[in-house]
Coordinates of C-alpha atoms in Angstrom, one line a residue:
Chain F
X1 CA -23.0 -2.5 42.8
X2 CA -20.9 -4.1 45.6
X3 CA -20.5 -0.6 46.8
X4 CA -18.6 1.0 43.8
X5 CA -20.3 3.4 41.7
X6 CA -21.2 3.7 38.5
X7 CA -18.4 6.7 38.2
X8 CA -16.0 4.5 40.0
X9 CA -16.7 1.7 37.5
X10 CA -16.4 3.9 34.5
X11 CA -13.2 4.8 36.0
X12 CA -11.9 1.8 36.1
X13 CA -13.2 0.9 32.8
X14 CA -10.8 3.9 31.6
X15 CA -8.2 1.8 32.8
X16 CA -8.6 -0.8 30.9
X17 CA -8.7 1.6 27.5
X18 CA -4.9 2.4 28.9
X19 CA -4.2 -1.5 29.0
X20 CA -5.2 -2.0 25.6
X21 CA -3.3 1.2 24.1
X22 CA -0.2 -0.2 26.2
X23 CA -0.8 -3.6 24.6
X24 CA -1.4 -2.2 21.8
X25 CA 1.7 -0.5 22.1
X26 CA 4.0 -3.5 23.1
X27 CA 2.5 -5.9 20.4
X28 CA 3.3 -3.0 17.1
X29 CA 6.9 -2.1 19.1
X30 CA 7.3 -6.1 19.7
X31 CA 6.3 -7.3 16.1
X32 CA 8.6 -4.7 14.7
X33 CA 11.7 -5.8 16.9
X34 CA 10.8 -9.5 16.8
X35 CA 10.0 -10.1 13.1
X36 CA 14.0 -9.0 12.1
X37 CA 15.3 -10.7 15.2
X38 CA 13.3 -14.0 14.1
X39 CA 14.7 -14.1 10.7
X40 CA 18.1 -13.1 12.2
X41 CA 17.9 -15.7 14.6
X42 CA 16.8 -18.3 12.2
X43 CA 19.3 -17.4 9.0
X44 CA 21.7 -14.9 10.6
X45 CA 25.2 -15.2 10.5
X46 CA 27.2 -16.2 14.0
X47 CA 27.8 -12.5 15.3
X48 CA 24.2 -11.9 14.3
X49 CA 22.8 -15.1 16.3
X50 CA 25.2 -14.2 18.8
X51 CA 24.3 -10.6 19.4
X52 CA 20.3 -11.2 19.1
X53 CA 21.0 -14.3 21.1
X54 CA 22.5 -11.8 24.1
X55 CA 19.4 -9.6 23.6
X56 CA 16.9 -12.5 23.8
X57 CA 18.5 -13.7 26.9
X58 CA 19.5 -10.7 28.6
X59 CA 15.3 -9.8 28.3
X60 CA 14.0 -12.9 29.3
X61 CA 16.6 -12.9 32.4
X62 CA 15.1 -9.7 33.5
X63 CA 11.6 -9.6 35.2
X64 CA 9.3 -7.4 33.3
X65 CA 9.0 -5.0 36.2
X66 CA 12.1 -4.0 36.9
X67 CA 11.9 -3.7 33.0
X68 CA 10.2 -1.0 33.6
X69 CA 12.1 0.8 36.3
X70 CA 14.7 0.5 34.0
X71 CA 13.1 2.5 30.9
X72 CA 11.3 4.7 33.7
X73 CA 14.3 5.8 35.6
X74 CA 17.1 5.2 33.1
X75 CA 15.9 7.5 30.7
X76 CA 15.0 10.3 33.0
X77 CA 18.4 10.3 34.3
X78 CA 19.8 10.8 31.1
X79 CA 17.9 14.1 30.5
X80 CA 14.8 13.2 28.9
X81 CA 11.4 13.2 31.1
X82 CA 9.2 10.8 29.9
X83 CA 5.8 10.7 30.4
X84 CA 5.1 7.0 32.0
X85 CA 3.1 5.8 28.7
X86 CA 6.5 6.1 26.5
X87 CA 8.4 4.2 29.1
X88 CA 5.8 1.5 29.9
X89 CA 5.7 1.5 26.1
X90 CA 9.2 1.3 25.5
X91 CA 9.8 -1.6 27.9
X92 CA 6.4 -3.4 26.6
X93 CA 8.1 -3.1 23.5
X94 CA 11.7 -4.6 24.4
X95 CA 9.9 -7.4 26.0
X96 CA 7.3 -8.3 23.3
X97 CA 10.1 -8.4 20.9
X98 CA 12.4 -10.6 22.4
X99 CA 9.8 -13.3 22.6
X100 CA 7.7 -12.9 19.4
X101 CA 11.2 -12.8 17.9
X102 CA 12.2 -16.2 19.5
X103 CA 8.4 -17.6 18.6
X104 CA 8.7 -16.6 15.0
X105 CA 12.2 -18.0 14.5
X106 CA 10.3 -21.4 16.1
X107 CA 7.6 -20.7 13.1
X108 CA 10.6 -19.5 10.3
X109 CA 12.5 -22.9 11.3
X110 CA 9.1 -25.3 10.8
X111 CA 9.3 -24.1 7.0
X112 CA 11.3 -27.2 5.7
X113 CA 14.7 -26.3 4.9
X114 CA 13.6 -28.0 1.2
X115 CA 11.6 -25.1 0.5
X116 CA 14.7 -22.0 0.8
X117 CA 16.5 -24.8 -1.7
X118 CA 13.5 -24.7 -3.8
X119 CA 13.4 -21.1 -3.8
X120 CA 17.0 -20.3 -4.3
X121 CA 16.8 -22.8 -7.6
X122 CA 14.0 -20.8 -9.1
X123 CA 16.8 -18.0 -9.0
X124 CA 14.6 -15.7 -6.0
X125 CA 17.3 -13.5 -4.4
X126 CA 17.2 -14.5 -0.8
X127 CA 15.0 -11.2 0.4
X128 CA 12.4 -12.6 -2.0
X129 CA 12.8 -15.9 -1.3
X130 CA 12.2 -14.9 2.7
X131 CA 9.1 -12.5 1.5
X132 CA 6.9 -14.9 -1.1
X133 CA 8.1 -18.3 0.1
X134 CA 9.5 -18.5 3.7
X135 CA 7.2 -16.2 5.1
X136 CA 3.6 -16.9 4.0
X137 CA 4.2 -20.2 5.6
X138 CA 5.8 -19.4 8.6
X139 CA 2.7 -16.6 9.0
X140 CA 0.3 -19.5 8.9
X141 CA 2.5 -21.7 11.4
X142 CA 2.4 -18.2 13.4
X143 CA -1.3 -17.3 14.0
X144 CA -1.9 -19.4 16.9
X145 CA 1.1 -19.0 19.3
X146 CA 0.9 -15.2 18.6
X147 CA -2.5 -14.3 19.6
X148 CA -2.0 -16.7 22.6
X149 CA 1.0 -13.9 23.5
X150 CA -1.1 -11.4 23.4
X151 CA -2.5 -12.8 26.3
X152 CA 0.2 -12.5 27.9
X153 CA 1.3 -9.3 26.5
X154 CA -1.8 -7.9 28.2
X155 CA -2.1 -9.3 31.5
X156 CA 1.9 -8.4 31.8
X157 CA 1.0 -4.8 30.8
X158 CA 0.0 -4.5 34.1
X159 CA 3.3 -4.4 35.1
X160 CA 3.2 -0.8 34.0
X161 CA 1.7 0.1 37.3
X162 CA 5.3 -0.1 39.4
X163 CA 5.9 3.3 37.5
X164 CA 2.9 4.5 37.7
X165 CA 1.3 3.9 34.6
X166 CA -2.4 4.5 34.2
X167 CA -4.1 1.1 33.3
X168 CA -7.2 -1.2 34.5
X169 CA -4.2 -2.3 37.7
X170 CA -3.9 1.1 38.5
X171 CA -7.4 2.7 38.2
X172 CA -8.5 -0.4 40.3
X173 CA -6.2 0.5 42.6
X174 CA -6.9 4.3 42.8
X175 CA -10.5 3.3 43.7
X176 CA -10.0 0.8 46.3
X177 CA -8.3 3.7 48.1
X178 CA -11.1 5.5 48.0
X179 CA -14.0 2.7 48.9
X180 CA -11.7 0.3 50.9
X181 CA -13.6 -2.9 49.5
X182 CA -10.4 -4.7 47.4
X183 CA -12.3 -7.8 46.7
X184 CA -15.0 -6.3 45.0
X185 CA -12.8 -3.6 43.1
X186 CA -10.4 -6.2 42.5
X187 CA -13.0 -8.7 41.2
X188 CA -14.2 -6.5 38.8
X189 CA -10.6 -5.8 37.7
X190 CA -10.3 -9.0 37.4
X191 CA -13.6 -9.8 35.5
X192 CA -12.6 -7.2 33.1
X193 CA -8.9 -8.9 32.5
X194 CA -10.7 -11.9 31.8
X195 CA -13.3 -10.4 29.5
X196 CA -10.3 -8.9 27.4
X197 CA -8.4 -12.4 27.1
X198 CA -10.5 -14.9 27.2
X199 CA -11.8 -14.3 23.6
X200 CA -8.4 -14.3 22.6
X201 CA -7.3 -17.1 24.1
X202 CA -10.1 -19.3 22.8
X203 CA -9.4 -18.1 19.6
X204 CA -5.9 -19.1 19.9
X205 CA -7.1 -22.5 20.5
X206 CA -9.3 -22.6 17.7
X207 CA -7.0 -21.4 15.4
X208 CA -4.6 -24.7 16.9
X209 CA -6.6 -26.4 16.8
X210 CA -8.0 -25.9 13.1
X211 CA -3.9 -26.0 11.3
X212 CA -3.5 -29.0 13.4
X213 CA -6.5 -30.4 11.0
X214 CA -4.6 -30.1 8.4
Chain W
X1 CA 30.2 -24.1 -25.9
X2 CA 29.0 -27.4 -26.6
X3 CA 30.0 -28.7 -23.2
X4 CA 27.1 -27.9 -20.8
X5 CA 28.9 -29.7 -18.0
X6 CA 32.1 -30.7 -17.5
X7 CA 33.5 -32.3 -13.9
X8 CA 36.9 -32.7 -13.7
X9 CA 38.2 -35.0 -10.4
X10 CA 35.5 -33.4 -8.7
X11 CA 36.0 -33.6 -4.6
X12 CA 33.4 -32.8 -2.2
X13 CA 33.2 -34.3 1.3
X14 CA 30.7 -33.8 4.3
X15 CA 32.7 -33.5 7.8
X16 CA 35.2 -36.5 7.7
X17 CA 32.9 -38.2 5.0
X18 CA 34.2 -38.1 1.6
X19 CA 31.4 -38.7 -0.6
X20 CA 33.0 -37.3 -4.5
X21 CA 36.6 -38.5 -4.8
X22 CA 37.4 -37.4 -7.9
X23 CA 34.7 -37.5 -10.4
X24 CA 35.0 -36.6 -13.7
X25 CA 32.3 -36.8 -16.8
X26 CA 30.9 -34.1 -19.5
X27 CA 27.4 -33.3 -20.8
X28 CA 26.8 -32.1 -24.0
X29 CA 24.3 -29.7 -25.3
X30 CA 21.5 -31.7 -25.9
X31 CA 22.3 -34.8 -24.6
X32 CA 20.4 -36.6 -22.0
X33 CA 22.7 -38.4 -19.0
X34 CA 21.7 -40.6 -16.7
X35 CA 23.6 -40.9 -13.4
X36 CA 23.0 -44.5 -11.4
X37 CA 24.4 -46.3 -8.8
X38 CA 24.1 -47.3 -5.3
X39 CA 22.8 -44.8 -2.4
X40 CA 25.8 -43.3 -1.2
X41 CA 27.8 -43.2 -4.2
X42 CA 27.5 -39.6 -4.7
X43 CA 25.1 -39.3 -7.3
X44 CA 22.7 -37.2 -5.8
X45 CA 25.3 -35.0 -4.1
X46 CA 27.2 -34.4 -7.9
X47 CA 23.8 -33.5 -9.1
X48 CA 23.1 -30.9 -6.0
X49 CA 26.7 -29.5 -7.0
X50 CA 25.9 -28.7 -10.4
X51 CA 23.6 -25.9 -9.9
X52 CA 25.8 -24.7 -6.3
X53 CA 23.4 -26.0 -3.8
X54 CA 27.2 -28.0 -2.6
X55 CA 30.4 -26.1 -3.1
X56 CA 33.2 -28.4 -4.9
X57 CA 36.0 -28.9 -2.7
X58 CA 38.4 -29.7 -5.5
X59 CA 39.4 -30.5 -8.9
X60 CA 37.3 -28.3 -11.4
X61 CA 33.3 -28.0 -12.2
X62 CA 32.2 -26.4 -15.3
X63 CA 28.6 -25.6 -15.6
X64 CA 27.0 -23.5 -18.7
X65 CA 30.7 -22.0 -19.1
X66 CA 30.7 -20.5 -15.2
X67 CA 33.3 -22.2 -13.0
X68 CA 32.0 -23.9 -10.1
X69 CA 35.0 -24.4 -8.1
X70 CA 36.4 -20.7 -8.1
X71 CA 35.1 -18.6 -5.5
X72 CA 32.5 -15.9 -6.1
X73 CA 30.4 -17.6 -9.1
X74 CA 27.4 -16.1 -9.8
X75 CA 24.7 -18.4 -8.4
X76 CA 21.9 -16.2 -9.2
X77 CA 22.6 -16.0 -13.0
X78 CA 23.4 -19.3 -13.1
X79 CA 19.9 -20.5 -11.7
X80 CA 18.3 -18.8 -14.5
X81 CA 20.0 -21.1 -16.8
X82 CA 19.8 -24.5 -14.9
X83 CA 16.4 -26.0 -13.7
X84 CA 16.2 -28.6 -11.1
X85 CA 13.8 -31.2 -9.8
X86 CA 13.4 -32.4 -6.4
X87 CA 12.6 -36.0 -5.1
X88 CA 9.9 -34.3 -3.0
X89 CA 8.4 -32.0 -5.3
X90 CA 8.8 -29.4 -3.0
X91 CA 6.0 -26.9 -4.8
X92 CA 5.4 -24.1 -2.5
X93 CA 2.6 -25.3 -0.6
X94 CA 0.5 -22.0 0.0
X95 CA 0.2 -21.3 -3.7
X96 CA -1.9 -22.3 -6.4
X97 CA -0.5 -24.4 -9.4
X98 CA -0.2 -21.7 -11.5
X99 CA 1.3 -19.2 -8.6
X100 CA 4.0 -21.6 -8.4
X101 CA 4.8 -22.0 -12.3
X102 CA 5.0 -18.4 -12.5
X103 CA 6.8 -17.2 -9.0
X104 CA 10.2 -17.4 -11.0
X105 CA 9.2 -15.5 -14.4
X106 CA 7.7 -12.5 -12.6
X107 CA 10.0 -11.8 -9.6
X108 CA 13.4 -13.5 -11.7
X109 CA 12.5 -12.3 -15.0
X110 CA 9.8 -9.2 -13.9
X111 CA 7.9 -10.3 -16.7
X112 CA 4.0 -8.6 -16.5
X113 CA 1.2 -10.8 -14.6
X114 CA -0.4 -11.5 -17.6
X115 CA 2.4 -12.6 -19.8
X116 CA 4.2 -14.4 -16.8
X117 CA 0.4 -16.5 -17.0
X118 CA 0.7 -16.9 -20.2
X119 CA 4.1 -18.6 -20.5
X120 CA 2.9 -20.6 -17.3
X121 CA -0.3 -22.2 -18.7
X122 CA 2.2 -23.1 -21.9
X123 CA 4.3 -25.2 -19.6
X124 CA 1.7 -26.6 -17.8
X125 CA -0.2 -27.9 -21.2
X126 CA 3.7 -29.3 -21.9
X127 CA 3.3 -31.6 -18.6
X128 CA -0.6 -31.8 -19.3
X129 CA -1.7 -30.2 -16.1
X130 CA -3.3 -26.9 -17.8
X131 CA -6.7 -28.1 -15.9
X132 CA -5.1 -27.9 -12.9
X133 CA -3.7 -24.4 -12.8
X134 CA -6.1 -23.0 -10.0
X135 CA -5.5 -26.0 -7.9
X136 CA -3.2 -25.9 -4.7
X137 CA -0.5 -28.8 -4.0
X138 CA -2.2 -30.6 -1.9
X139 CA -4.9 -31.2 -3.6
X140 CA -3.3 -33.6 -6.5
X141 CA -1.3 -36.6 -6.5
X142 CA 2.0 -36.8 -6.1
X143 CA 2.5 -37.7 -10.0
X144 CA 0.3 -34.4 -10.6
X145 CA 2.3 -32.3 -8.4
X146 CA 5.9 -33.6 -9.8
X147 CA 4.4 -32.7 -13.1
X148 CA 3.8 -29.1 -11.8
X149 CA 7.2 -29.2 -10.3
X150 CA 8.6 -29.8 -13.7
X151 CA 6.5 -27.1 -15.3
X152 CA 8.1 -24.6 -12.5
X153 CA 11.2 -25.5 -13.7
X154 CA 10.8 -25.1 -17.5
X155 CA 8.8 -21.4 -16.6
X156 CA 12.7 -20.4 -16.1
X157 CA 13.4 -21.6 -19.8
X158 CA 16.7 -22.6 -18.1
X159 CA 19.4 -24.3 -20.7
X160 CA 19.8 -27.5 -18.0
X161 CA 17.6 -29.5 -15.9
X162 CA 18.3 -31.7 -13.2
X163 CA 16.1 -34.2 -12.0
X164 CA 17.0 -36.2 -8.7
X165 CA 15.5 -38.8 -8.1
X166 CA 11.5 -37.4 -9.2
X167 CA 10.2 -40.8 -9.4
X168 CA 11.5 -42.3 -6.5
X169 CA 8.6 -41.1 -4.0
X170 CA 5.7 -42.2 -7.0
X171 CA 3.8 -45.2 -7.3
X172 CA 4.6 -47.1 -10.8
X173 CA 1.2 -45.9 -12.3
X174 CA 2.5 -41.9 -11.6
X175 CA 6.0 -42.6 -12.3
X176 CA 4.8 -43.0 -16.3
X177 CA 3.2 -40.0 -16.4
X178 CA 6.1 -38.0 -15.2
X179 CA 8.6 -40.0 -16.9
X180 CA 6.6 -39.8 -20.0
X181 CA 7.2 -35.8 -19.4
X182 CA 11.0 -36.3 -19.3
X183 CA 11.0 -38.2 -22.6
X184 CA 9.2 -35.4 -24.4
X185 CA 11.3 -32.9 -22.6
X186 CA 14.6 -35.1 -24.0
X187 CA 12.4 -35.0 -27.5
X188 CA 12.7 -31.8 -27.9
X189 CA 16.4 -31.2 -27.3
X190 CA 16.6 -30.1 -23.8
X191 CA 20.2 -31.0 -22.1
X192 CA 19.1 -32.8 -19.0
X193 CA 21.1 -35.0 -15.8
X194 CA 18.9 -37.3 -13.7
X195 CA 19.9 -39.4 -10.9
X196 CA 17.3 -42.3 -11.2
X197 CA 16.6 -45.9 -9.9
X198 CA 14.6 -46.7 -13.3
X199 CA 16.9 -48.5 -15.1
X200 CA 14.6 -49.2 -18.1
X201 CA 14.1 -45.7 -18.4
X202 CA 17.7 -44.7 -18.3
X203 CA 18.6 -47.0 -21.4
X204 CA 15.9 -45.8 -23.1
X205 CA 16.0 -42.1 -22.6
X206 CA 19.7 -41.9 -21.8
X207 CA 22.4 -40.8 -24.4
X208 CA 25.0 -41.4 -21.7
X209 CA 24.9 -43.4 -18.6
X210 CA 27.2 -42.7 -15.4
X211 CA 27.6 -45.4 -13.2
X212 CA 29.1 -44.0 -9.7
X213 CA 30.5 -46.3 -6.8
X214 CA 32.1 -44.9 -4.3
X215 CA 32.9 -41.4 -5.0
X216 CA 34.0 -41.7 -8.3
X217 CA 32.7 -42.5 -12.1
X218 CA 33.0 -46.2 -11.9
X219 CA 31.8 -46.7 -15.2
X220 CA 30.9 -45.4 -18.4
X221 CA 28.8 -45.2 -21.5
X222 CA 25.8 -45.3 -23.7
X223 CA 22.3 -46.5 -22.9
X224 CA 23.8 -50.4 -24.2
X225 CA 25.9 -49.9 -21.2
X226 CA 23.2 -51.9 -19.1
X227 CA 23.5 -54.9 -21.5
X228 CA 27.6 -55.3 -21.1
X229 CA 28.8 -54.3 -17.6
X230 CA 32.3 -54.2 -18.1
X231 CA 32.9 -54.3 -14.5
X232 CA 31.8 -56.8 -11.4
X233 CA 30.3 -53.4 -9.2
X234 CA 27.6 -52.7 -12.4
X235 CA 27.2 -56.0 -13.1
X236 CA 26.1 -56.6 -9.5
X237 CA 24.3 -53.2 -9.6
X238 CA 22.3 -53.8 -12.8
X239 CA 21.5 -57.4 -11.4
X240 CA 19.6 -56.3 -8.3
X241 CA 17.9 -53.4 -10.0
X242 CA 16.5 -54.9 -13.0

């Protein structure tokens, strides 16, 4: 097909399993860092704000790439040699974080404030009154705008491959070298990418689209 | 302790804006007051500071024998004891009726499911909703809802409620059914404040009536307090609201 083989093709399709575990990856790592940045964001005192502010900013002043070098070579001059999956995974993570944690302090804040009052007067200690009131709302707020970052989350992943990182970028790349026809290796790279996110991303829509309904 | 509340030149302001300057007025156990006046004399926020959702600023607040005004009072015990009401309901929207009523038992009080549902249907036959306990917020009226809202509330069996301004967001047909509620409640003893516009229903229900203007207890006195305004601000007052 197009002059790539079905071994080639299968080849690249193995890349692609790499760019969902490194999504994978950067969505869990993300969600863990962003959920306790969002509510420290949202309800934090002013050294927390201020701190999480300066690790929200200094992330999304970086690009992802040299995010990468930066977890690639920074932790293998400090002893450790990482294989390239933990630091893809580790910078996926750092990245993911920083903004799910600034969407979900967007989702935390559209709770109206009335309903932390209404809480607090039912005598919920604040941890409860984040866990059965706050959150189940701002979770609902939250669907849309998160799967539409996994989009992003995935096509980023491809990042990864400035280190080396095994994924659908890289495989397609490995194979071009060896047939020399980029637009068709490419194309099916491509076509795969878009096979991946477009379910997603018209699923994010719907989901928009159906809580604007309401 | 027959002195639920007791405010003594109460001060609170907001930025430059001084909004309590000075108010002072008791509650006793079991009586029903009524606070009134104009928007912006400080009604609402004297209620709010009752169960600590403001901090005083000065003079001395005494609430269910805890001391507002000093400096590390135990909000959380003191929420189990004082229930409060909110102009906009404010049920939590992503649970049923019945979820809501019993949120407080359970996690407050880590009463069992069961018993927790129990209590909760109890309340909600008190504000006649107990056909409505699988329903979610938004599917009753706003009349319903308050009711439920009331019922959440009274799941705490607190010793206080405080109702600001529940009618206020009700058309007149709802506003009986809820202020039929708050007479039974006052019927069977409960200690109660309400900041309220319904001035018919504050001379009837009222044992006291506060009249604030500007930051302070203008004036004074029993539900007859309506009928003989002693001063030009409630007679004004009472002559546009009734």
């Amino acid at each position: 097909m197009f002059g790539i083989s079905i071994d080639q093709l299968l080849f690249i399709v193995k890349g692609a399993g790499w760019t969902l575990v490194l999504s994978a990856m950067g969505f869990v790592g993300g969600a863990l860092i962003g959920l306790p940045l969002a509510l420290a964001r949202s309800r934090g005192g002013r050294a927390l704000k201020a701190i999480t502010g300066l690790y929200v900013q200094l992330v999304q002043g970086i690009p992802l790439p040299v995010i990468m070098f930066v977890a690639y070579f920074g932790i293998s001059i400090s002893g450790f040699d990482l294989p390239a999956l933990v630091a893809a995974g580790l910078a996926m993570t750092a990245y993911a974080g920083a903004y799910l944690g600034e969407i979900w302090k967007g989702c935390i804040q559209a709770v109206p404030r009335t309903q932390w009052e209404a809480a607090e007067c039912i005598a919920l200690k604040p941890l409860q009154r984040v866990l059965y009131v706050i959150l189940p709302q701002a979770a609902r707020i939250a669907v849309a705008p998160t799967v539409g970052f996994l989009v992003q989350i995935i096509k980023n992943s491809s990042y990864a491959v400035v280190i080396g990182f095994f994924d659908l970028t890289y495989s397609a790349r490995v194979v071009n070298n060896s047939t020399f026809r980029p637009f068709a290796v490419f194309t099916v790279a491509a076509l795969i990418y878009f096979a991946i996110c477009y379910p997603l991303s018209s699923l994010s829509y719907r989901l928009e689209r159906r809580l604007a309904r309401r | 302790m027959n002195q639920i509340v007791r405010f003594d030149k109460v001060v609170k302001s907001f930025g430059a804006a001084q909004v309590l300057r000075g108010v002072s007025f008791t509650v006793e156990r079991g009586q029903v007051a009524a606070l009134i006046g104009r928007s912006g004399s400080g009604k609402t926020t004297a209620l709010r500071c009752i169960n600590g959702l403001e901090t005083v600023q000065g003079g001395e607040l005494h609430v269910c024998g805890r001391e507002m005004h000093a400096s590390g009072v135990d909000l959380h015990a003191l929420r189990k004891e004082v229930g409060i009401v909110f102009q906009s309901y404010n049920l939590f929207p992503h649970m049923t009726v019945l979820q809501n009523v019993t949120l407080g038992p359970r996690k407050v009080k880590g009463m069992a499911r069961d018993q927790a549902e129990t209590l909760g249907m109890q309340m909600l036959r008190k504000v006649g909703l107990e056909e409505r306990a699988g329903y979610y917020p938004e599917q009753m009226s706003g009349g319903q809802q308050q009711r439920a809202a009331i019922a959440r509330s009274l799941a705490m069996e607190p010793k206080l409620m405080l109702f600001d301004e529940v009618t206020s967001a009700l058309d007149p047909e709802l506003t009986g059914e809820v202020l039929r509620v708050i007479e039974s409640l006052a019927a069977d003893g409960m200690t109660m404040v309400l900041v309220t516009h319904e001035m018919e229903f504050a001379r009837s229900v009222a044992d006291q009536i506060v009249f604030m203007h500007q930051g302070v207890v203008w004036e004074t006195g029993g539900g007859d307090l309506l009928d003989q305004p002693a001063t030009p601000e409630l007679r004004q007052f009472v002559g546009n609201g009734l």
